[in-house]
PDB file of C-alpha atoms in Angstrom:
ATOM      1  CA  UNK A  72      78.067  24.298 -11.108  1.00  0.00           C
ATOM      2  CA  UNK A  73      75.410  26.539 -13.046  1.00  0.00           C
ATOM      3  CA  UNK A  74      72.009  25.950 -12.811  1.00  0.00           C
ATOM      4  CA  UNK A  75      71.965  24.786 -16.302  1.00  0.00           C
ATOM      5  CA  UNK A  76      74.429  21.680 -14.823  1.00  0.00           C
ATOM      6  CA  UNK A  77      71.118  20.471 -12.975  1.00  0.00           C
ATOM      7  CA  UNK A  78      68.933  19.420 -15.831  1.00  0.00           C
ATOM      8  CA  UNK A  79      69.582  16.390 -18.040  1.00  0.00           C
ATOM      9  CA  UNK A  80      70.349  16.417 -21.383  1.00  0.00           C
ATOM     10  CA  UNK A  81      68.395  19.574 -23.482  1.00  0.00           C
ATOM     11  CA  UNK A  82      65.341  19.432 -21.817  1.00  0.00           C
ATOM     12  CA  UNK A  83      63.943  22.629 -19.489  1.00  0.00           C
ATOM     13  CA  UNK A  84      61.466  23.612 -18.071  1.00  0.00           C
ATOM     14  CA  UNK A  85      58.602  24.742 -20.430  1.00  0.00           C
ATOM     15  CA  UNK A  86      54.648  25.323 -19.813  1.00  0.00           C
ATOM     16  CA  UNK A  87      52.922  22.447 -20.891  1.00  0.00           C
ATOM     17  CA  UNK A  88      51.045  22.644 -24.254  1.00  0.00           C
ATOM     18  CA  UNK A  89      47.926  20.746 -23.360  1.00  0.00           C
ATOM     19  CA  UNK A  90      46.071  19.628 -19.736  1.00  0.00           C
ATOM     20  CA  UNK A  91      47.713  17.097 -17.565  1.00  0.00           C
ATOM     21  CA  UNK A  92      45.845  14.164 -15.747  1.00  0.00           C
ATOM     22  CA  UNK A  93      48.491  14.659 -13.011  1.00  0.00           C
ATOM     23  CA  UNK A  94      47.035  18.271 -12.555  1.00  0.00           C
ATOM     24  CA  UNK A  95      43.573  17.589 -11.311  1.00  0.00           C
ATOM     25  CA  UNK A  96      43.294  15.764  -8.037  1.00  0.00           C
ATOM     26  CA  UNK A  97      40.843  12.304  -7.810  1.00  0.00           C
ATOM     27  CA  UNK A  98      38.011  12.195  -5.249  1.00  0.00           C
ATOM     28  CA  UNK A  99      40.399   9.679  -3.713  1.00  0.00           C
ATOM     29  CA  UNK A 100      38.280   7.424  -0.922  1.00  0.00           C
ATOM     30  CA  UNK A 101      35.259   9.149  -1.240  1.00  0.00           C
ATOM     31  CA  UNK A 102      34.072   6.627  -3.210  1.00  0.00           C
ATOM     32  CA  UNK A 103      34.083   3.272  -1.000  1.00  0.00           C
ATOM     33  CA  UNK A 104      32.430  -0.155  -1.057  1.00  0.00           C
ATOM     34  CA  UNK A 105      29.196  -0.611   1.058  1.00  0.00           C
ATOM     35  CA  UNK A 106      30.082  -1.125   4.420  1.00  0.00           C
ATOM     36  CA  UNK A 107      29.597  -5.371   5.242  1.00  0.00           C
ATOM     37  CA  UNK A 108      28.340  -4.196   9.031  1.00  0.00           C
ATOM     38  CA  UNK A 109      25.021  -2.753  10.225  1.00  0.00           C
ATOM     39  CA  UNK A 110      21.190  -2.648   8.689  1.00  0.00           C
ATOM     40  CA  UNK A 111      21.593  -0.262   6.333  1.00  0.00           C
ATOM     41  CA  UNK A 112      23.104  -0.024   3.059  1.00  0.00           C
ATOM     42  CA  UNK A 113      24.918  -3.370   3.546  1.00  0.00           C
ATOM     43  CA  UNK A 114      27.025  -4.916   1.544  1.00  0.00           C
ATOM     44  CA  UNK A 115      24.669  -7.386  -0.760  1.00  0.00           C
ATOM     45  CA  UNK A 116      27.094  -9.716  -1.374  1.00  0.00           C
ATOM     46  CA  UNK A 117      27.798 -10.635   1.989  1.00  0.00           C
ATOM     47  CA  UNK A 118      26.139 -12.391   4.395  1.00  0.00           C
ATOM     48  CA  UNK A 119      24.033 -10.379   6.770  1.00  0.00           C
ATOM     49  CA  UNK A 120      23.631 -11.607  10.558  1.00  0.00           C
ATOM     50  CA  UNK A 121      20.238 -11.420  12.429  1.00  0.00           C
ATOM     51  CA  UNK A 122      19.397  -6.883  13.451  1.00  0.00           C
ATOM     52  CA  UNK A 123      17.477  -6.351  16.860  1.00  0.00           C
ATOM     53  CA  UNK A 124      16.304  -2.878  17.402  1.00  0.00           C
ATOM     54  CA  UNK A 125      14.492  -1.428  21.069  1.00  0.00           C
ATOM     55  CA  UNK A 126      10.976  -1.693  21.464  1.00  0.00           C
ATOM     56  CA  UNK A 127       9.282   1.372  22.596  1.00  0.00           C
ATOM     57  CA  UNK A 128       7.619   2.056  25.952  1.00  0.00           C
ATOM     58  CA  UNK A 129       3.956   0.737  25.495  1.00  0.00           C
ATOM     59  CA  UNK A 130       0.831   3.356  26.910  1.00  0.00           C
ATOM     60  CA  UNK A 131      -0.996   0.202  28.970  1.00  0.00           C
ATOM     61  CA  UNK A 132       2.935   0.193  31.268  1.00  0.00           C
ATOM     62  CA  UNK A 133       2.810   3.519  31.522  1.00  0.00           C
ATOM     63  CA  UNK A 134      -0.735   4.202  32.664  1.00  0.00           C
ATOM     64  CA  UNK A 135      -1.356   0.805  34.583  1.00  0.00           C
ATOM     65  CA  UNK A 136       2.431  -0.171  36.021  1.00  0.00           C
ATOM     66  CA  UNK A 137       3.219  -2.238  39.050  1.00  0.00           C
ATOM     67  CA  UNK A 138       4.319  -0.318  42.207  1.00  0.00           C
ATOM     68  CA  UNK A 139       8.076  -1.896  41.888  1.00  0.00           C
ATOM     69  CA  UNK A 140      10.525  -2.792  44.550  1.00  0.00           C
ATOM     70  CA  UNK A 141       9.069   0.279  47.037  1.00  0.00           C
ATOM     71  CA  UNK A 142       6.235  -1.412  46.939  1.00  0.00           C
ATOM     72  CA  UNK A 143       6.113  -3.144  50.818  1.00  0.00           C
ATOM     73  CA  UNK A 144       3.907  -5.986  51.652  1.00  0.00           C
ATOM     74  CA  UNK A 145       2.874  -6.362  55.244  1.00  0.00           C
ATOM     75  CA  UNK A 146       4.315  -8.979  56.879  1.00  0.00           C
ATOM     76  CA  UNK A 147       1.391 -10.826  58.590  1.00  0.00           C
ATOM     77  CA  UNK A 148       0.778 -11.806  54.410  1.00  0.00           C
ATOM     78  CA  UNK A 149       1.625 -15.226  53.359  1.00  0.00           C
ATOM     79  CA  UNK A 150       0.946 -16.691  49.770  1.00  0.00           C
ATOM     80  CA  UNK A 151      -2.068 -18.404  50.964  1.00  0.00           C
ATOM     81  CA  UNK A 152      -3.406 -14.873  52.826  1.00  0.00           C
ATOM     82  CA  UNK A 153      -3.481 -13.631  56.133  1.00  0.00           C
ATOM     83  CA  UNK A 154      -1.565 -15.827  58.697  1.00  0.00           C
ATOM     84  CA  UNK A 155      -5.015 -16.060  61.077  1.00  0.00           C
ATOM     85  CA  UNK A 156      -2.625 -14.673  64.510  1.00  0.00           C
ATOM     86  CA  UNK A 157      -4.338 -12.778  66.512  1.00  0.00           C
ATOM     87  CA  UNK A 158      -4.236  -8.719  66.615  1.00  0.00           C
ATOM     88  CA  UNK A 159      -4.852  -6.313  68.678  1.00  0.00           C
ATOM     89  CA  UNK A 160      -4.995  -2.278  68.630  1.00  0.00           C
ATOM     90  CA  UNK A 161      -5.663  -0.076  71.440  1.00  0.00           C
ATOM     91  CA  UNK A 162      -8.332   2.910  70.376  1.00  0.00           C
ATOM     92  CA  UNK A 163      -9.931   5.281  72.401  1.00  0.00           C
ATOM     93  CA  UNK A 164     -13.008   4.881  74.825  1.00  0.00           C
ATOM     94  CA  UNK A 165     -16.007   5.156  72.752  1.00  0.00           C
ATOM     95  CA  UNK A 166     -18.422   7.654  73.764  1.00  0.00           C
ATOM     96  CA  UNK A 167     -21.381   6.405  75.895  1.00  0.00           C
ATOM     97  CA  UNK A 168     -25.040   5.930  74.483  1.00  0.00           C
ATOM     98  CA  UNK A 169     -27.660   8.638  74.423  1.00  0.00           C
ATOM     99  CA  UNK A 170     -30.155   7.384  76.611  1.00  0.00           C
ATOM    100  CA  UNK A 171     -34.058   7.217  74.899  1.00  0.00           C
ATOM    101  CA  UNK A 172     -35.964   9.968  76.778  1.00  0.00           C
ATOM    102  CA  UNK A 173     -39.699   8.573  76.358  1.00  0.00           C
ATOM    103  CA  UNK A 174     -42.178  11.767  75.851  1.00  0.00           C
ATOM    104  CA  UNK A 175     -44.833  12.643  78.898  1.00  0.00           C
ATOM    105  CA  UNK A 176     -48.678  13.575  78.360  1.00  0.00           C
ATOM    106  CA  UNK A 177     -47.963  16.972  77.698  1.00  0.00           C
ATOM    107  CA  UNK A 178     -46.180  16.331  74.706  1.00  0.00           C
ATOM    108  CA  UNK A 179     -49.050  14.921  72.766  1.00  0.00           C
ATOM    109  CA  UNK A 180     -51.843  17.180  71.034  1.00  0.00           C
ATOM    110  CA  UNK A 181     -55.386  15.101  70.630  1.00  0.00           C
ATOM    111  CA  UNK A 182     -56.932  18.665  69.205  1.00  0.00           C
ATOM    112  CA  UNK A 183     -54.852  18.746  66.392  1.00  0.00           C
ATOM    113  CA  UNK A 184     -55.549  15.409  65.186  1.00  0.00           C
ATOM    114  CA  UNK A 185     -58.386  17.276  62.898  1.00  0.00           C
ATOM    115  CA  UNK A 186     -60.189  14.860  59.949  1.00  0.00           C
ATOM    116  CA  UNK A 187     -57.760  12.111  61.359  1.00  0.00           C
ATOM    117  CA  UNK A 188     -58.960  11.049  64.622  1.00  0.00           C
ATOM    118  CA  UNK A 189     -62.685  13.291  64.379  1.00  0.00           C
ATOM    119  CA  UNK A 190     -65.935  13.427  61.504  1.00  0.00           C
ATOM    120  CA  UNK A 191     -65.954  16.070  59.396  1.00  0.00           C
ATOM    121  CA  UNK A 192     -68.287  17.477  57.250  1.00  0.00           C
ATOM    122  CA  UNK A 193     -67.689  18.076  54.054  1.00  0.00           C
ATOM    123  CA  UNK A 194     -65.922  21.320  52.097  1.00  0.00           C
ATOM    124  CA  UNK A 195     -66.199  22.377  48.600  1.00  0.00           C
ATOM    125  CA  UNK A 196     -63.896  24.576  47.539  1.00  0.00           C
ATOM    126  CA  UNK A 197     -64.175  27.509  44.377  1.00  0.00           C
ATOM    127  CA  UNK A 198     -61.785  26.641  41.550  1.00  0.00           C
ATOM    128  CA  UNK A 199     -61.242  28.068  37.946  1.00  0.00           C
ATOM    129  CA  UNK A 200     -62.138  26.498  34.667  1.00  0.00           C
ATOM    130  CA  UNK A 201     -59.479  23.958  33.750  1.00  0.00           C
ATOM    131  CA  UNK A 202     -57.808  24.888  30.518  1.00  0.00           C
ATOM    132  CA  UNK A 203     -58.997  21.001  29.360  1.00  0.00           C
ATOM    133  CA  UNK A 204     -62.183  22.467  28.595  1.00  0.00           C
ATOM    134  CA  UNK A 205     -61.491  25.190  27.176  1.00  0.00           C
ATOM    135  CA  UNK A 206     -59.938  23.376  23.980  1.00  0.00           C
ATOM    136  CA  UNK A 207     -62.754  20.702  23.892  1.00  0.00           C
ATOM    137  CA  UNK A 208     -65.507  22.119  22.378  1.00  0.00           C
ATOM    138  CA  UNK A 209     -67.906  20.304  20.822  1.00  0.00           C
ATOM    139  CA  UNK A 210     -69.161  21.409  17.401  1.00  0.00           C
ATOM    140  CA  UNK A 211     -72.467  22.387  17.197  1.00  0.00           C
ATOM    141  CA  UNK A 212     -75.409  22.340  14.357  1.00  0.00           C
ATOM    142  CA  UNK A 213     -74.024  25.069  12.381  1.00  0.00           C
ATOM    143  CA  UNK A 214     -70.823  23.232  11.704  1.00  0.00           C
ATOM    144  CA  UNK A 215     -72.497  20.243   9.778  1.00  0.00           C
ATOM    145  CA  UNK A 216     -73.139  20.424   5.650  1.00  0.00           C
ATOM    146  CA  UNK A 217     -75.460  18.831   3.425  1.00  0.00           C
ATOM    147  CA  UNK A 218     -74.120  17.232   0.515  1.00  0.00           C
ATOM    148  CA  UNK A 219     -75.651  19.906  -2.560  1.00  0.00           C
ATOM    149  CA  UNK A 220     -78.370  17.997  -4.842  1.00  0.00           C
ATOM    150  CA  UNK A 221     -76.878  20.408  -8.141  1.00  0.00           C
ATOM    151  CA  UNK A 222     -74.475  19.290 -10.220  1.00  0.00           C
ATOM    152  CA  UNK A 223     -72.252  15.979 -11.134  1.00  0.00           C
ATOM    153  CA  UNK A 224     -71.396  15.102  -7.678  1.00  0.00           C
ATOM    154  CA  UNK A 225     -74.661  14.002  -5.824  1.00  0.00           C
ATOM    155  CA  UNK A 226     -74.578  11.135  -3.120  1.00  0.00           C
ATOM    156  CA  UNK A 227     -77.725  10.478  -2.725  1.00  0.00           C
ATOM    157  CA  UNK A 228     -80.083  11.841  -5.763  1.00  0.00           C
ATOM    158  CA  UNK A 229     -79.997  10.948  -9.154  1.00  0.00           C
ATOM    159  CA  UNK A 230     -77.972  14.024 -11.609  1.00  0.00           C
ATOM    160  CA  UNK A 231     -79.454  14.774 -14.736  1.00  0.00           C
ATOM    161  CA  UNK A 232     -76.868  14.805 -18.052  1.00  0.00           C
ATOM    162  CA  UNK A 233     -74.468  16.910 -17.663  1.00  0.00           C
ATOM    163  CA  UNK A 234     -72.856  18.782 -21.193  1.00  0.00           C
ATOM    164  CA  UNK A 235     -69.576  21.080 -21.659  1.00  0.00           C
ATOM    165  CA  UNK A 236     -68.235  22.930 -24.514  1.00  0.00           C
ATOM    166  CA  UNK A 237     -64.902  22.343 -25.198  1.00  0.00           C
ATOM    167  CA  UNK A 238     -63.029  24.180 -28.377  1.00  0.00           C
ATOM    168  CA  UNK A 239     -63.011  23.201 -31.987  1.00  0.00           C
ATOM    169  CA  UNK A 240     -60.182  20.140 -32.721  1.00  0.00           C
ATOM    170  CA  UNK A 241     -58.002  20.571 -35.440  1.00  0.00           C
ATOM    171  CA  UNK A 242     -57.649  16.385 -36.097  1.00  0.00           C
ATOM    172  CA  UNK A 243     -59.962  15.862 -38.921  1.00  0.00           C
ATOM    173  CA  UNK A 244     -61.374  19.101 -39.394  1.00  0.00           C
ATOM    174  CA  UNK A 245     -61.341  21.489 -42.643  1.00  0.00           C
ATOM    175  CA  UNK A 246     -58.848  23.461 -41.191  1.00  0.00           C
ATOM    176  CA  UNK A 247     -56.170  20.629 -40.483  1.00  0.00           C
ATOM    177  CA  UNK A 248     -52.666  21.114 -41.260  1.00  0.00           C
ATOM    178  CA  UNK A 249     -51.563  18.577 -43.485  1.00  0.00           C
ATOM    179  CA  UNK A 250     -47.807  19.297 -44.117  1.00  0.00           C
ATOM    180  CA  UNK A 251     -47.073  17.752 -40.897  1.00  0.00           C
ATOM    181  CA  UNK A 252     -47.918  14.306 -42.229  1.00  0.00           C
ATOM    182  CA  UNK A 253     -44.789  12.043 -43.231  1.00  0.00           C
ATOM    183  CA  UNK A 254     -43.942  11.872 -46.870  1.00  0.00           C
ATOM    184  CA  UNK A 255     -42.439   8.519 -48.632  1.00  0.00           C
ATOM    185  CA  UNK A 256     -38.902  10.036 -47.417  1.00  0.00           C
ATOM    186  CA  UNK A 257     -39.725   9.656 -43.674  1.00  0.00           C
ATOM    187  CA  UNK A 258     -40.016   5.613 -43.874  1.00  0.00           C
ATOM    188  CA  UNK A 259     -36.820   3.374 -44.388  1.00  0.00           C
ATOM    189  CA  UNK A 260     -36.491   0.862 -46.829  1.00  0.00           C
ATOM    190  CA  UNK A 261     -36.008  -2.236 -45.262  1.00  0.00           C
ATOM    191  CA  UNK A 262     -32.869  -3.956 -47.085  1.00  0.00           C
ATOM    192  CA  UNK A 263     -34.310  -6.871 -49.937  1.00  0.00           C
ATOM    193  CA  UNK A 264     -31.309  -9.229 -48.057  1.00  0.00           C
ATOM    194  CA  UNK A 265     -33.469  -9.467 -44.905  1.00  0.00           C
ATOM    195  CA  UNK A 266     -36.940 -11.262 -46.784  1.00  0.00           C
ATOM    196  CA  UNK A 267     -34.807 -12.396 -50.339  1.00  0.00           C
ATOM    197  CA  UNK A 268     -31.545 -14.067 -50.973  1.00  0.00           C
ATOM    198  CA  UNK A 269     -28.720 -12.575 -50.540  1.00  0.00           C
ATOM    199  CA  UNK A 270     -26.464 -12.023 -53.667  1.00  0.00           C
ATOM    200  CA  UNK A 271     -22.273 -12.673 -53.325  1.00  0.00           C
ATOM    201  CA  UNK A 272     -20.380  -9.742 -51.850  1.00  0.00           C
ATOM    202  CA  UNK A 273     -16.304  -9.534 -52.898  1.00  0.00           C
ATOM    203  CA  UNK A 274     -13.935  -7.214 -51.347  1.00  0.00           C
ATOM    204  CA  UNK A 275     -10.853  -5.708 -52.758  1.00  0.00           C
ATOM    205  CA  UNK A 276      -7.794  -6.911 -50.586  1.00  0.00           C
ATOM    206  CA  UNK A 277      -3.906  -5.946 -50.873  1.00  0.00           C
ATOM    207  CA  UNK A 278      -1.162  -8.535 -52.415  1.00  0.00           C
ATOM    208  CA  UNK A 279      -0.134 -11.150 -50.114  1.00  0.00           C
ATOM    209  CA  UNK A 280       3.428 -12.553 -50.667  1.00  0.00           C
ATOM    210  CA  UNK A 281       4.997 -15.782 -50.141  1.00  0.00           C
ATOM    211  CA  UNK A 282       5.716 -16.328 -46.631  1.00  0.00           C
ATOM    212  CA  UNK A 283      10.172 -16.759 -46.604  1.00  0.00           C
ATOM    213  CA  UNK A 284      12.989 -15.939 -44.907  1.00  0.00           C
ATOM    214  CA  UNK A 285      13.282 -12.144 -44.762  1.00  0.00           C
ATOM    215  CA  UNK A 286      16.613 -11.642 -42.677  1.00  0.00           C
ATOM    216  CA  UNK A 287      19.790 -10.051 -44.334  1.00  0.00           C
ATOM    217  CA  UNK A 288      22.104 -12.000 -45.381  1.00  0.00           C
ATOM    218  CA  UNK A 289      25.971 -11.421 -45.155  1.00  0.00           C
ATOM    219  CA  UNK A 290      27.719 -11.103 -48.634  1.00  0.00           C
ATOM    220  CA  UNK A 291      31.483 -11.476 -49.896  1.00  0.00           C
ATOM    221  CA  UNK A 292      32.302  -8.628 -48.953  1.00  0.00           C
ATOM    222  CA  UNK A 293      31.189  -8.727 -45.294  1.00  0.00           C
ATOM    223  CA  UNK A 294      33.707 -11.248 -44.720  1.00  0.00           C
ATOM    224  CA  UNK A 295      37.107 -10.768 -43.250  1.00  0.00           C
ATOM    225  CA  UNK A 296      39.430 -14.098 -43.103  1.00  0.00           C
ATOM    226  CA  UNK A 297      42.611 -12.209 -42.929  1.00  0.00           C
ATOM    227  CA  UNK A 298      41.360 -10.914 -39.519  1.00  0.00           C
ATOM    228  CA  UNK A 299      40.577 -14.807 -38.526  1.00  0.00           C
ATOM    229  CA  UNK A 300      43.278 -15.445 -35.938  1.00  0.00           C
ATOM    230  CA  UNK A 301      42.448 -19.092 -34.645  1.00  0.00           C
ATOM    231  CA  UNK A 302      43.078 -21.116 -37.154  1.00  0.00           C
ATOM    232  CA  UNK A 303      46.085 -19.610 -37.746  1.00  0.00           C
ATOM    233  CA  UNK A 304      49.452 -17.479 -36.252  1.00  0.00           C
ATOM    234  CA  UNK A 305      48.299 -13.986 -34.571  1.00  0.00           C
ATOM    235  CA  UNK A 306      50.843 -11.108 -35.450  1.00  0.00           C
ATOM    236  CA  UNK A 307      52.227  -9.295 -32.636  1.00  0.00           C
ATOM    237  CA  UNK A 308      50.005  -7.169 -30.921  1.00  0.00           C
ATOM    238  CA  UNK A 309      51.469  -3.387 -29.149  1.00  0.00           C
ATOM    239  CA  UNK A 310      49.800  -1.132 -27.293  1.00  0.00           C
ATOM    240  CA  UNK A 311      50.657   2.729 -25.576  1.00  0.00           C
ATOM    241  CA  UNK A 312      52.012   2.296 -21.805  1.00  0.00           C
ATOM    242  CA  UNK A 313      50.412   3.890 -18.569  1.00  0.00           C
ATOM    243  CA  UNK A 314      50.752   8.088 -18.696  1.00  0.00           C
ATOM    244  CA  UNK A 315      53.410   8.812 -15.716  1.00  0.00           C
ATOM    245  CA  UNK A 316      53.143  11.953 -13.688  1.00  0.00           C
ATOM    246  CA  UNK A 317      55.313  14.335 -14.421  1.00  0.00           C
ATOM    247  CA  UNK A 318      56.290  14.894 -10.567  1.00  0.00           C
ATOM    248  CA  UNK A 319      58.298  11.647 -11.240  1.00  0.00           C
ATOM    249  CA  UNK A 320      62.061  12.441 -10.519  1.00  0.00           C
ATOM    250  CA  UNK A 321      63.596  10.927 -14.029  1.00  0.00           C
ATOM    251  CA  UNK A 322      66.155   8.444 -14.912  1.00  0.00           C
ATOM    252  CA  UNK A 323      69.381   9.794 -14.685  1.00  0.00           C
ATOM    253  CA  UNK A 324      71.972   8.089 -15.922  1.00  0.00           C
ATOM    254  CA  UNK A 325      75.353  10.719 -16.729  1.00  0.00           C
ATOM    255  CA  UNK A 326      75.845  12.229 -13.464  1.00  0.00           C
ATOM    256  CA  UNK A 327      78.266  14.871 -13.680  1.00  0.00           C
ATOM    257  CA  UNK A 328      81.818  14.494 -11.033  1.00  0.00           C
ATOM    258  CA  UNK A 329      82.224  17.398  -9.225  1.00  0.00           C
TER     259      UNK A 329
END
């Protein structure tokens, strides 16, 4: 049995003339449908159940928290307070209080009583000048000035008429510049329509077309009655089949006998 007897017919292996889809692998199950569990990326077509999350520990509980199970409650404490039974404790002997010692006659010194018990003569002392008198200086007669009696500013005197010398004014004088006066073109002419009858005004606009149906209508050549299949029998239609992979074993009909 030779190598040529393995192949069926005249077909022999050869290089493909174009790309074959079977040579290229597809992404496979990479593109999957969205899941129906969880909260994120849930399938919008499915019903979503309630979702709960654990909260964070509050800052107040970490700073001001209860002592926990390690806290020991005294046995004499009830729900209404202490039980009221007498309790005794053992302490050491206290120290004896010191005896108050009354002072004798030799503990007093009447001669040192001073001005509190005896009359004393007045005593004077010499101190420096205080700072308050240095800053509080009363103005003298030379600090006051009488108002002047000359000039236009007099308080209690009658002043004579005063005259002043000013520069020559250019307005109305012989050397006044008359070119700066406004001419006839400087005045705005009032529109006569403001105070008289206004004449009719006309304007030119574009031609107005009559309103109508501007949609495009199909002509006789736009219709194809031969393609209508609703009112008559439709001719049979054929389509190409799917592309088969070259890795599928061909159908062997003629098996050579050994």
